[in-house]
CSV table of C-alpha atoms in Angstrom, one decimal:
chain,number,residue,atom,x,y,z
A,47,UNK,CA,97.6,32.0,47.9
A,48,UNK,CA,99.2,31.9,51.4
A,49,UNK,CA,97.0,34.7,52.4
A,50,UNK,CA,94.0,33.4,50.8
A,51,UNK,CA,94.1,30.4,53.1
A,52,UNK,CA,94.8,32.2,56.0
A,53,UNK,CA,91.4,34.6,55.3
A,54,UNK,CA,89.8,31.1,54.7
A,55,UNK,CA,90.4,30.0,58.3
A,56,UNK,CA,89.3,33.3,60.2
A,57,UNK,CA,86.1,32.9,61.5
A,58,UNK,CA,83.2,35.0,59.9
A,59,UNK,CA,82.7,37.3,62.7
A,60,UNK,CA,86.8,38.4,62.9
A,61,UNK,CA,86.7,38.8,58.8
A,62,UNK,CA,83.5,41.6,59.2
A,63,UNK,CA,85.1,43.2,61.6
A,64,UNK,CA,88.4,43.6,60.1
A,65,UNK,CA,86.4,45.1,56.8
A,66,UNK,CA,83.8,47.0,58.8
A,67,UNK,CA,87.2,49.1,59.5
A,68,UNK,CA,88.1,49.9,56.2
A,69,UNK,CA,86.8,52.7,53.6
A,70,UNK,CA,83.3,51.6,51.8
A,71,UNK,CA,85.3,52.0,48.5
A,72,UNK,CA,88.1,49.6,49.3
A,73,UNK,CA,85.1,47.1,51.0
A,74,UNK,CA,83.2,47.4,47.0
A,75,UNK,CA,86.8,46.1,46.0
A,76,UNK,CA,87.1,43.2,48.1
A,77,UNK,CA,83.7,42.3,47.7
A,78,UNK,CA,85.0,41.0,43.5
A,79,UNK,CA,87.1,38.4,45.1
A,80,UNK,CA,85.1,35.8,45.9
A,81,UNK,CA,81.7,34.7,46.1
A,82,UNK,CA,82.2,33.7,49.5
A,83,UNK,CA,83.3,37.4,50.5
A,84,UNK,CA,80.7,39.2,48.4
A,85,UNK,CA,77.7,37.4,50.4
A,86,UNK,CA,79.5,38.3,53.9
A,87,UNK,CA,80.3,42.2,52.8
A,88,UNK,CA,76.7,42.3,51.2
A,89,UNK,CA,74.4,40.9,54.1
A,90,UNK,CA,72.7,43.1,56.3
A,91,UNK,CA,74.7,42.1,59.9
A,92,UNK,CA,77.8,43.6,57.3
A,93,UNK,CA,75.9,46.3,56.6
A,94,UNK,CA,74.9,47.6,60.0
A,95,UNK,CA,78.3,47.3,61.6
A,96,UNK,CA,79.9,48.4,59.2
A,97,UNK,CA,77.5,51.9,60.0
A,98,UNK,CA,78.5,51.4,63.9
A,99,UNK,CA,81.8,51.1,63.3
A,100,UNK,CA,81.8,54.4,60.6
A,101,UNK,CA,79.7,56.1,63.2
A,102,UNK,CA,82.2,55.5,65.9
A,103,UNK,CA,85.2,57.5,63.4
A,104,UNK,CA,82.7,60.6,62.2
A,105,UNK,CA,84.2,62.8,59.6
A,106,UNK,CA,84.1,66.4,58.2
A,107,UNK,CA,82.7,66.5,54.5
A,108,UNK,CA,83.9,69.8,53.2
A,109,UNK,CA,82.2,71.2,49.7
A,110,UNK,CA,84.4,73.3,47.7
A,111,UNK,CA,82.1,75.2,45.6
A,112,UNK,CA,83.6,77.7,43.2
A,113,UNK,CA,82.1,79.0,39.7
A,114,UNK,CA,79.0,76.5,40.4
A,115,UNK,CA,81.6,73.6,40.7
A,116,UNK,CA,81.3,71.7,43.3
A,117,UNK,CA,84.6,69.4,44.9
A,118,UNK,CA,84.4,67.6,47.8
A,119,UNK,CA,86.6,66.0,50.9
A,120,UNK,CA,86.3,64.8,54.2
A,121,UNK,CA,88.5,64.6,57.2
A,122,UNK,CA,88.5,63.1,60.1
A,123,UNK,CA,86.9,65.0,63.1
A,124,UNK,CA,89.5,64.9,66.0
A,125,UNK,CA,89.1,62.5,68.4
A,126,UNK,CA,91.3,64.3,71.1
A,127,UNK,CA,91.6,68.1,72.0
A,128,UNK,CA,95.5,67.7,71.5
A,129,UNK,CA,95.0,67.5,67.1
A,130,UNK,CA,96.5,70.5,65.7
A,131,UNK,CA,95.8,69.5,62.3
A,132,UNK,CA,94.1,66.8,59.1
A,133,UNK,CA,94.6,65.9,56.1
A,134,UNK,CA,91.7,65.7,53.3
A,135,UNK,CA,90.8,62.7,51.7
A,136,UNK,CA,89.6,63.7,48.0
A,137,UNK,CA,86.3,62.1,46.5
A,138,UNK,CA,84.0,63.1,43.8
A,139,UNK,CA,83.8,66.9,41.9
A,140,UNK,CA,80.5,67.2,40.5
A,141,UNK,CA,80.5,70.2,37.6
A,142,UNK,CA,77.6,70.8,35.4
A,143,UNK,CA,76.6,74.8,36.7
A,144,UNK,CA,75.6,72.9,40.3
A,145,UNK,CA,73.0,75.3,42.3
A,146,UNK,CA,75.0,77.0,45.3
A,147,UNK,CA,72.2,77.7,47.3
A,148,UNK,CA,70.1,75.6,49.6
A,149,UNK,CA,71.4,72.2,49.2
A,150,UNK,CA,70.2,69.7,52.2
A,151,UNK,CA,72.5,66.8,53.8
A,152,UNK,CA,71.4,63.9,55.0
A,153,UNK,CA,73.3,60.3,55.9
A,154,UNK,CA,75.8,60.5,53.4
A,155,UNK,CA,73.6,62.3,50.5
A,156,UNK,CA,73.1,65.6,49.2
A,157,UNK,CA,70.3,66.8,47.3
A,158,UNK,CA,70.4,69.8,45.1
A,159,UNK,CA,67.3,71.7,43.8
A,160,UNK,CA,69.1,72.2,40.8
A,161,UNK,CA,71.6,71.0,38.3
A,162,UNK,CA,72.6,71.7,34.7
A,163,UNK,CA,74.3,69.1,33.4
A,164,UNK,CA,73.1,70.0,30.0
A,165,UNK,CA,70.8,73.0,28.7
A,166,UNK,CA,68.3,71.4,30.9
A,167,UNK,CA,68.3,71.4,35.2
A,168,UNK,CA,66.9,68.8,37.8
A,169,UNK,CA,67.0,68.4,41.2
A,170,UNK,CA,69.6,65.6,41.8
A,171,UNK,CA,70.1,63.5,44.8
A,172,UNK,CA,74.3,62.7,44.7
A,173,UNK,CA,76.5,60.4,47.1
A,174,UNK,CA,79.3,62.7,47.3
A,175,UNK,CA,82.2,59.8,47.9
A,176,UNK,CA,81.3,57.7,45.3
A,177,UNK,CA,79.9,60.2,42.7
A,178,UNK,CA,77.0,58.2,42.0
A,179,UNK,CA,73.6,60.3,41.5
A,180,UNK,CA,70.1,60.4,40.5
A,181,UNK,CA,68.2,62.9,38.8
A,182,UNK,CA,64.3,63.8,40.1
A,183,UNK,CA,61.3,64.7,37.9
A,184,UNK,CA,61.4,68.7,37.2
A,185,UNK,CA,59.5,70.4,39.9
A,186,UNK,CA,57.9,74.1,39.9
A,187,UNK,CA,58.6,76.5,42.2
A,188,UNK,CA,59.2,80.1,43.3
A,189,UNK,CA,63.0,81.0,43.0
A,190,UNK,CA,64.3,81.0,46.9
A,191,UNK,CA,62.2,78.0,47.2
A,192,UNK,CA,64.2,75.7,49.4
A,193,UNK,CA,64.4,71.6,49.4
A,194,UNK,CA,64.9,69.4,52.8
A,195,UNK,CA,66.3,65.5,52.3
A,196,UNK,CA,65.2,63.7,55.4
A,197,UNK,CA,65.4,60.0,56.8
A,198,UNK,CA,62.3,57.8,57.0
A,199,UNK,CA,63.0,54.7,59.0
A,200,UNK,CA,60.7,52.5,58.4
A,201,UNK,CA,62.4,49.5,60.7
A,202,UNK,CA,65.5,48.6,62.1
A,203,UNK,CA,66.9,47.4,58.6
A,204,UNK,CA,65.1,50.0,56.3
A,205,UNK,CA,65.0,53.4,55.7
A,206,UNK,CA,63.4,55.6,53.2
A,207,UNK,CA,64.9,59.1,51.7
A,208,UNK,CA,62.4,61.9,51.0
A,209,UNK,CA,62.8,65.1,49.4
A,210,UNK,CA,60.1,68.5,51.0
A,211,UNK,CA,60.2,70.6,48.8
A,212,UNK,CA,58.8,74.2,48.9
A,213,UNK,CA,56.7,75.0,46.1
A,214,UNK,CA,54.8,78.4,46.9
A,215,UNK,CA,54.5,78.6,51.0
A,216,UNK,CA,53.1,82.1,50.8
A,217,UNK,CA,50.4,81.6,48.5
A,218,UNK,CA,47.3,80.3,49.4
A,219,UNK,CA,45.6,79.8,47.0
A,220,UNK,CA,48.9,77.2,45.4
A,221,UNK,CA,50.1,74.1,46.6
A,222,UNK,CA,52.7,74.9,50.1
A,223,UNK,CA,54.9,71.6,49.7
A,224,UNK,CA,55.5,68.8,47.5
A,225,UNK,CA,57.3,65.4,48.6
A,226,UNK,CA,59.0,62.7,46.6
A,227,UNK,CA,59.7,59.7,48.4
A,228,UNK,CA,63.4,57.9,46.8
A,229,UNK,CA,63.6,54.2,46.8
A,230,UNK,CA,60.3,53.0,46.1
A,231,UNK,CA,60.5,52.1,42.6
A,232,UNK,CA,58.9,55.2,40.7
A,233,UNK,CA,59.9,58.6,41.2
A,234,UNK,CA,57.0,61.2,41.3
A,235,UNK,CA,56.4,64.4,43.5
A,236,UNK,CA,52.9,64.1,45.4
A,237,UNK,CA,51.0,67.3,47.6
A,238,UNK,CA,47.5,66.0,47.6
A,239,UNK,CA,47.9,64.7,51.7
A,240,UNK,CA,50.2,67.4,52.5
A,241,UNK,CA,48.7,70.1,54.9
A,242,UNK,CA,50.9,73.2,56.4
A,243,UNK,CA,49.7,76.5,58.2
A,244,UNK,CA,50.9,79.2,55.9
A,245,UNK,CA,54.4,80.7,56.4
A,246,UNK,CA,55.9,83.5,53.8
A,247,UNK,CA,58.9,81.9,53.5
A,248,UNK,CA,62.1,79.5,54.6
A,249,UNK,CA,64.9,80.9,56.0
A,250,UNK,CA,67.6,78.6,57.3
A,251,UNK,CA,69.0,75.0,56.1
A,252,UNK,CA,66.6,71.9,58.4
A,253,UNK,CA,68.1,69.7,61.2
A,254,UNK,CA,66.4,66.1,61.2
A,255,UNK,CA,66.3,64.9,64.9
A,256,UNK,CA,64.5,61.9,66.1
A,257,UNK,CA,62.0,61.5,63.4
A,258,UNK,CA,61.5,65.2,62.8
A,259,UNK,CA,62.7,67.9,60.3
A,260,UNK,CA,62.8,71.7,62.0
A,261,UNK,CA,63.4,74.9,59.9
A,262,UNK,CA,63.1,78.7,60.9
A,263,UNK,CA,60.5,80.5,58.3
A,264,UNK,CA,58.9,84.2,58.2
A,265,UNK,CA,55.6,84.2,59.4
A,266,UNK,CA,53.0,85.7,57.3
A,267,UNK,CA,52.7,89.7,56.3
A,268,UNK,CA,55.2,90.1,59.0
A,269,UNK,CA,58.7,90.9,58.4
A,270,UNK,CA,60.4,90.9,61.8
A,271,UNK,CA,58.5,87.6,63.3
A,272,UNK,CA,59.8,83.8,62.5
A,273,UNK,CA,58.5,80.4,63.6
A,274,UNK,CA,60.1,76.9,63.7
A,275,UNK,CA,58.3,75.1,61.0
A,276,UNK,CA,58.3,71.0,62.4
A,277,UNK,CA,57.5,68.3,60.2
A,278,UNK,CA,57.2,64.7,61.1
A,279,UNK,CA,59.0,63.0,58.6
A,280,UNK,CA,56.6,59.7,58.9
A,281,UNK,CA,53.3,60.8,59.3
A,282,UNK,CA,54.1,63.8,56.8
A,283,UNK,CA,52.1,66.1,59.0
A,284,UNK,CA,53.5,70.1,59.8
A,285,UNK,CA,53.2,72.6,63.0
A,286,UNK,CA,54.4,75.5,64.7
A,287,UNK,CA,57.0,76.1,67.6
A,288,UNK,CA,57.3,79.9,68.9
A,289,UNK,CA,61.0,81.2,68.0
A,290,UNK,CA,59.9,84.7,69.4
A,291,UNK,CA,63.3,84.2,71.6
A,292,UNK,CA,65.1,85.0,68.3
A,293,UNK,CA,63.1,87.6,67.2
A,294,UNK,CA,64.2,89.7,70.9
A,295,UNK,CA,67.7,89.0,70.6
A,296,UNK,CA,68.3,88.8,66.5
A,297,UNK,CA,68.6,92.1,64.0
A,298,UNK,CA,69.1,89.5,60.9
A,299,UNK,CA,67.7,85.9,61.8
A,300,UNK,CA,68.6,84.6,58.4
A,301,UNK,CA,72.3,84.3,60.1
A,302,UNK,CA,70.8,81.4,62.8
A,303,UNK,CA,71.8,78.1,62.0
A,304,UNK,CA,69.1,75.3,63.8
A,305,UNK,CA,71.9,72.4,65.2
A,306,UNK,CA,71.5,69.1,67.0
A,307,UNK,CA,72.7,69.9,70.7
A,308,UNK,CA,72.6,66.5,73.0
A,309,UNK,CA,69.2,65.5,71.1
A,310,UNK,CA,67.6,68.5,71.2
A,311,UNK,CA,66.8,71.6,69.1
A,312,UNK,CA,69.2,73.9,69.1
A,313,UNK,CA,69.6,77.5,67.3
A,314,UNK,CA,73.4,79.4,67.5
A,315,UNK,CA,73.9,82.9,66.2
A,316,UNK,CA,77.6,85.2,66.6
A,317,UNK,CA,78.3,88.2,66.6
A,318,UNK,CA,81.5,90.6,67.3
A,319,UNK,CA,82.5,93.0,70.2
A,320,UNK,CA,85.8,95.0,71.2
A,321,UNK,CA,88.1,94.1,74.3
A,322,UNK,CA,90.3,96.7,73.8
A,323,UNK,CA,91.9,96.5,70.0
A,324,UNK,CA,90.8,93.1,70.1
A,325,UNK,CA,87.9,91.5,68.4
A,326,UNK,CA,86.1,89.3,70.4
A,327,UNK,CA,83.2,86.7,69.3
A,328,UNK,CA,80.5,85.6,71.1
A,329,UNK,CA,78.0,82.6,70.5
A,330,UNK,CA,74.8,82.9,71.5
A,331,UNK,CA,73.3,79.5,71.5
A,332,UNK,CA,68.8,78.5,72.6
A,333,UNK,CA,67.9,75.3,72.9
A,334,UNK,CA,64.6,73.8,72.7
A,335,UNK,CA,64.2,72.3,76.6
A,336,UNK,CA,60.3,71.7,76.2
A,337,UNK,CA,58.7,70.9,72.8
A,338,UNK,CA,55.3,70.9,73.8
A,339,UNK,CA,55.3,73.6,76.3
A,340,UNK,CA,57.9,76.0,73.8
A,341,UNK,CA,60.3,76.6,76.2
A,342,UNK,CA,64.0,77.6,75.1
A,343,UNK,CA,67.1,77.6,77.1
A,344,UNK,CA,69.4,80.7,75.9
A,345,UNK,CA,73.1,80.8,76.5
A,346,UNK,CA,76.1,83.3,75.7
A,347,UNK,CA,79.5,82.2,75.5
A,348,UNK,CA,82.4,84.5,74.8
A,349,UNK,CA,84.9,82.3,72.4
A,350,UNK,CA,88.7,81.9,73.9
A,351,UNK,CA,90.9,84.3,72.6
A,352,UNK,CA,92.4,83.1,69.0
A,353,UNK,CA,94.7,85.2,66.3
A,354,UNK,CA,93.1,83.3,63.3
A,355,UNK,CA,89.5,83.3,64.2
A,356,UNK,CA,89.8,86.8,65.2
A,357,UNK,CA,90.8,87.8,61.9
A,358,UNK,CA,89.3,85.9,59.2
A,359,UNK,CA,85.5,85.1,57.9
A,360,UNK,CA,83.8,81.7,59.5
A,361,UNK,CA,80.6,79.8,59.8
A,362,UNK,CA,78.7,77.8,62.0
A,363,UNK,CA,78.7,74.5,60.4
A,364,UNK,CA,76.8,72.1,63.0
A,365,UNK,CA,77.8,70.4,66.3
A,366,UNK,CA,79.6,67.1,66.7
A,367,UNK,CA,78.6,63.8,68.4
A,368,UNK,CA,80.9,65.2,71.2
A,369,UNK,CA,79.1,68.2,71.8
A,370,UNK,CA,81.5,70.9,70.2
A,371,UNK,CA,80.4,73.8,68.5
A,372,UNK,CA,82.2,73.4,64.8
A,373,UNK,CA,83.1,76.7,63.0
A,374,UNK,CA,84.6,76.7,59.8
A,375,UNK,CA,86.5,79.3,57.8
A,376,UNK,CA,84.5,80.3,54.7
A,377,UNK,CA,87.2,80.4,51.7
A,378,UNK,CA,89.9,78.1,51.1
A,379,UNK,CA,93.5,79.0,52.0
A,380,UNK,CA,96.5,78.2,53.0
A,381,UNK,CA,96.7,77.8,55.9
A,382,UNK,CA,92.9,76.7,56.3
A,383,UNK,CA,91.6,76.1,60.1
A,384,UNK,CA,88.4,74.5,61.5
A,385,UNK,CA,87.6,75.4,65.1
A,386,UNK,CA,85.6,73.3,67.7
A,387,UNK,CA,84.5,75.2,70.4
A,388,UNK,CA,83.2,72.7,74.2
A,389,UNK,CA,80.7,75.6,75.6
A,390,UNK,CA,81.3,73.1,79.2
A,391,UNK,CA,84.6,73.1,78.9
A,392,UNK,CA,85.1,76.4,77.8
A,393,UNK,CA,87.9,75.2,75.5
A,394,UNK,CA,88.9,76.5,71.7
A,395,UNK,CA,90.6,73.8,69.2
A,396,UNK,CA,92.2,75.0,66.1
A,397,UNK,CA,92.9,72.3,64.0
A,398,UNK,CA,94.8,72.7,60.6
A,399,UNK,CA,93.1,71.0,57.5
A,400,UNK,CA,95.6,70.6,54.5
A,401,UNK,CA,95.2,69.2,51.3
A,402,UNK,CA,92.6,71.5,49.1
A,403,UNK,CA,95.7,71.5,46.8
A,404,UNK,CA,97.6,74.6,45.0
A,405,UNK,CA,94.5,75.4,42.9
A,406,UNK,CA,91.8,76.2,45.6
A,407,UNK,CA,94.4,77.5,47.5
A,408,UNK,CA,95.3,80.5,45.4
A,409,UNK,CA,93.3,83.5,46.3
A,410,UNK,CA,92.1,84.1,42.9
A,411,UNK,CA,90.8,80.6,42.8
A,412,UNK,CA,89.6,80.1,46.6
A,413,UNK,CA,86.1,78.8,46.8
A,414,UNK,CA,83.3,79.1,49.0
A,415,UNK,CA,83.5,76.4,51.8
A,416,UNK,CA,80.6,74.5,52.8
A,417,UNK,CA,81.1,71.5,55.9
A,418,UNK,CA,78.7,68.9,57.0
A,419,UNK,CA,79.5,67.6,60.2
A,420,UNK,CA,79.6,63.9,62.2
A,421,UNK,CA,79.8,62.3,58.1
A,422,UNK,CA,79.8,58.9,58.2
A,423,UNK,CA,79.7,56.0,55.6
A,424,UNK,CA,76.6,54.0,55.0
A,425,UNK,CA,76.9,50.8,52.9
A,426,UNK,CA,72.8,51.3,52.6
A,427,UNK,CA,73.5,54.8,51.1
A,428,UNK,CA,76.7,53.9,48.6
A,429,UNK,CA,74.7,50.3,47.8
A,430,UNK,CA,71.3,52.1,46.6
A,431,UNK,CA,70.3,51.0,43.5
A,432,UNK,CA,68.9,54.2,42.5
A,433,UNK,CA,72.1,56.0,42.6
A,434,UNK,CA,72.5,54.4,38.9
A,435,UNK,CA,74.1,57.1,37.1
A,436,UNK,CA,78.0,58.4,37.4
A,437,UNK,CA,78.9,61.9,37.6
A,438,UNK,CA,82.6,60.8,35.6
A,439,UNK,CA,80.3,59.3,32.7
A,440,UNK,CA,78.5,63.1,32.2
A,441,UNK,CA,79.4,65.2,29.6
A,442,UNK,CA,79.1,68.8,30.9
A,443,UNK,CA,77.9,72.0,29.4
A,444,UNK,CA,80.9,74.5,29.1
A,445,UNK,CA,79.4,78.4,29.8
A,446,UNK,CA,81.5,79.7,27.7
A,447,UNK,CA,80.7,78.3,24.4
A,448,UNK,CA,77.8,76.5,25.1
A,449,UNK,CA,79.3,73.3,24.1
A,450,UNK,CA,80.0,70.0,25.5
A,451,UNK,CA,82.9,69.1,27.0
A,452,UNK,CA,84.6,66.4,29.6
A,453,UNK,CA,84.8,67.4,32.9
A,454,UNK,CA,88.3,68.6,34.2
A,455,UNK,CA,88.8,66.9,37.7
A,456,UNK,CA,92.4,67.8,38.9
A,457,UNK,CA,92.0,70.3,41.2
């Protein structure tokens, strides 16, 4: 009672800010307490510093996929170059045969072309953290077809998620795209206003910057050549930006990942040379200077020597609001390391992520590791009504017999 009285005499403004630096799932708790605390930790002021104040503490969301299961954690990214190592925070596993390929990130949700979680699959749009999830009308579409959640925001206080989704780019004489818009009430895919010069086919993940979504495709009837496919996620309209740089310099473009780098378009690619009996690794990295004109920026850094980089299998997972190159080791294992590479500093942090538990762990049972960089919580995102469904409320198709049974989420 003693404490309730004391919370009673803060002012408003000290009370938000002492919640806007918790977890959203402890904030969902407090909000039950009182009607006087649910209006404050529902209002929109709440709401928007509670995303500053997320935003300020960016985290690593690490997917665990093994067998077509999916378990995920975050960490926090360090805040200093003098972190040697994290520990995961566990959330949500989400079972159900869950597509490995192609899923797209985007403020706190991930949408996957495909889910089983009975004899039937639909793309789903999931929070990871909370397990909450939506399922989409079925959609047709080639096989590699690949699906891009992006941000619409509409003002300073609302946003709108839409899902592009391929549906045949190569053909012309089929529809190229289709695009659901979430959180408008009813969910339908639409392609009668969508318009794109004809590409064979997608190949890398998008990165939404400033309004627009960019993805590397295959141009038409010719193998070696690729373009930057750029849609403006408002106006729903599609061009072209040369990549020929990446055709000069690339053997296997499908190994670019696109990144965010100080605002800009960015593409980063690595590849291995000798110093001796060493192995050395060495990012190249173009950036988009000039949109209009096409004009890239290319630069090639040689990685500071490091025993566990040099030895083990990584990927380029993204670039962080501090400008460092994340690389991420592709399996878990113990010990499992995340590296963040300053190209101006020239500087390599190794930092030590523990927690994946015993299971994952085990080389028979390691899984492939997929990270999202600069996560942050959104109170819009974990809030949204249409995220009505629970993943711990499925029942899930077993592959083995073909039968229902409850999820299994120690891991």
């Amino acid at each position: 009672m003693k404490r309730a009285k004391i919370m009673e005499q803060l002012p408003n403004d000290l009370i938000l800010e002492i919640f806007s630096r918790l977890p959203a799932k402890s904030v969902a708790r407090f909000r039950t307490l009182s009607k006087q605390w649910a209006a404050l930790l529902r209002s929109p002021d709440f709401a928007k510093l509670f995303l500053t104040s997320s935003s300020s503490r960016p985290r690593l969301l690490l997917g665990a996929e093994r067998n077509g299961e999916w378990l995920f954690f975050s960490s926090l990214q360090p805040h200093n170059r003098y972190e040697k190592s994290s520990h995961l925070d566990y959330h949500t596993k989400f079972s159900g045969d869950v597509s490995r390929n192609n899923c797209s990130y985007a403020s706190g949700l991930i949408y996957f072309p495909n889910m089983w979680f009975s004899k039937d699959a639909s793309p789903v749009i999931c929070n990871p953290v909370t397990g909450m999830y939506e399922s989409l009308p079925d959609l047709m579409r080639y096989r590699k077809a690949r699906g891009f959640l992006v941000i619409d925001p509409i003002d300073n206080k609302q946003k709108q998620f839409k899902v592009l989704s391929e549906a045949y780019p190569f053909s012309d004489q089929r529809e190229h795209h289709k695009i659901l818009t979430f959180g408008t009430g009813e969910l339908s895919w639409r392609s009668d206003i969508i318009s794109c010069p004809a590409y064979d086919r997608s190949l890398s993940e998008g990165i939404r910057i400033n309004g627009f979504l960019y993805y590397l495709a295959q141009k038409v009837s010719e193998e070696s050549s690729c373009v930057i496919v750029c849609f403006d996620v408002r106006s729903e309209e599609f061009k072209f930006i040369d990549a020929d740089c990446f055709n000069d310099r690339l053997d296997d473009t499908t190994e670019l990942v696109l990144v965010n780098y100080k605002g800009k378009l960015g593409g980063i690619n690595w590849k291995c040379g000798q110093a001796g009996e060493r192995r050395t690794i060495e990012l190249c990295m173009w950036v988009l200077e000039d949109v209009e004109k096409h004009e890239w920026v290319d630069y090639v850094y040689t990685l500071p020597e490091n025993e566990v980089l040099d030895s083990c299998d990584f990927s380029i997972a993204g670039v962080t609001v501090r400008d460092e190159v994340v690389l991420c080791m592709k399996y878990t294992c113990k010990p499992f390391y995340v590296f963040y590479f300053n190209p101006e500093r020239n500087t390599l942090q190794s930092v030590e992520i523990q927690g994946f538990g015993a299971n994952l762990e085990a080389f028979e049972n390691r899984g492939r590791v997929y990270a999202f960089v600069n996560h942050a919580e959104d109170l819009g995102v974990n809030d949204a009504e249409q995220l009505k469904s629970s993943i711990s409320k499925v029942k899930h198709l077993c592959g083995c017999c073909n039968r229902v049974a409850q999820p299994n989420y120690h891991y």
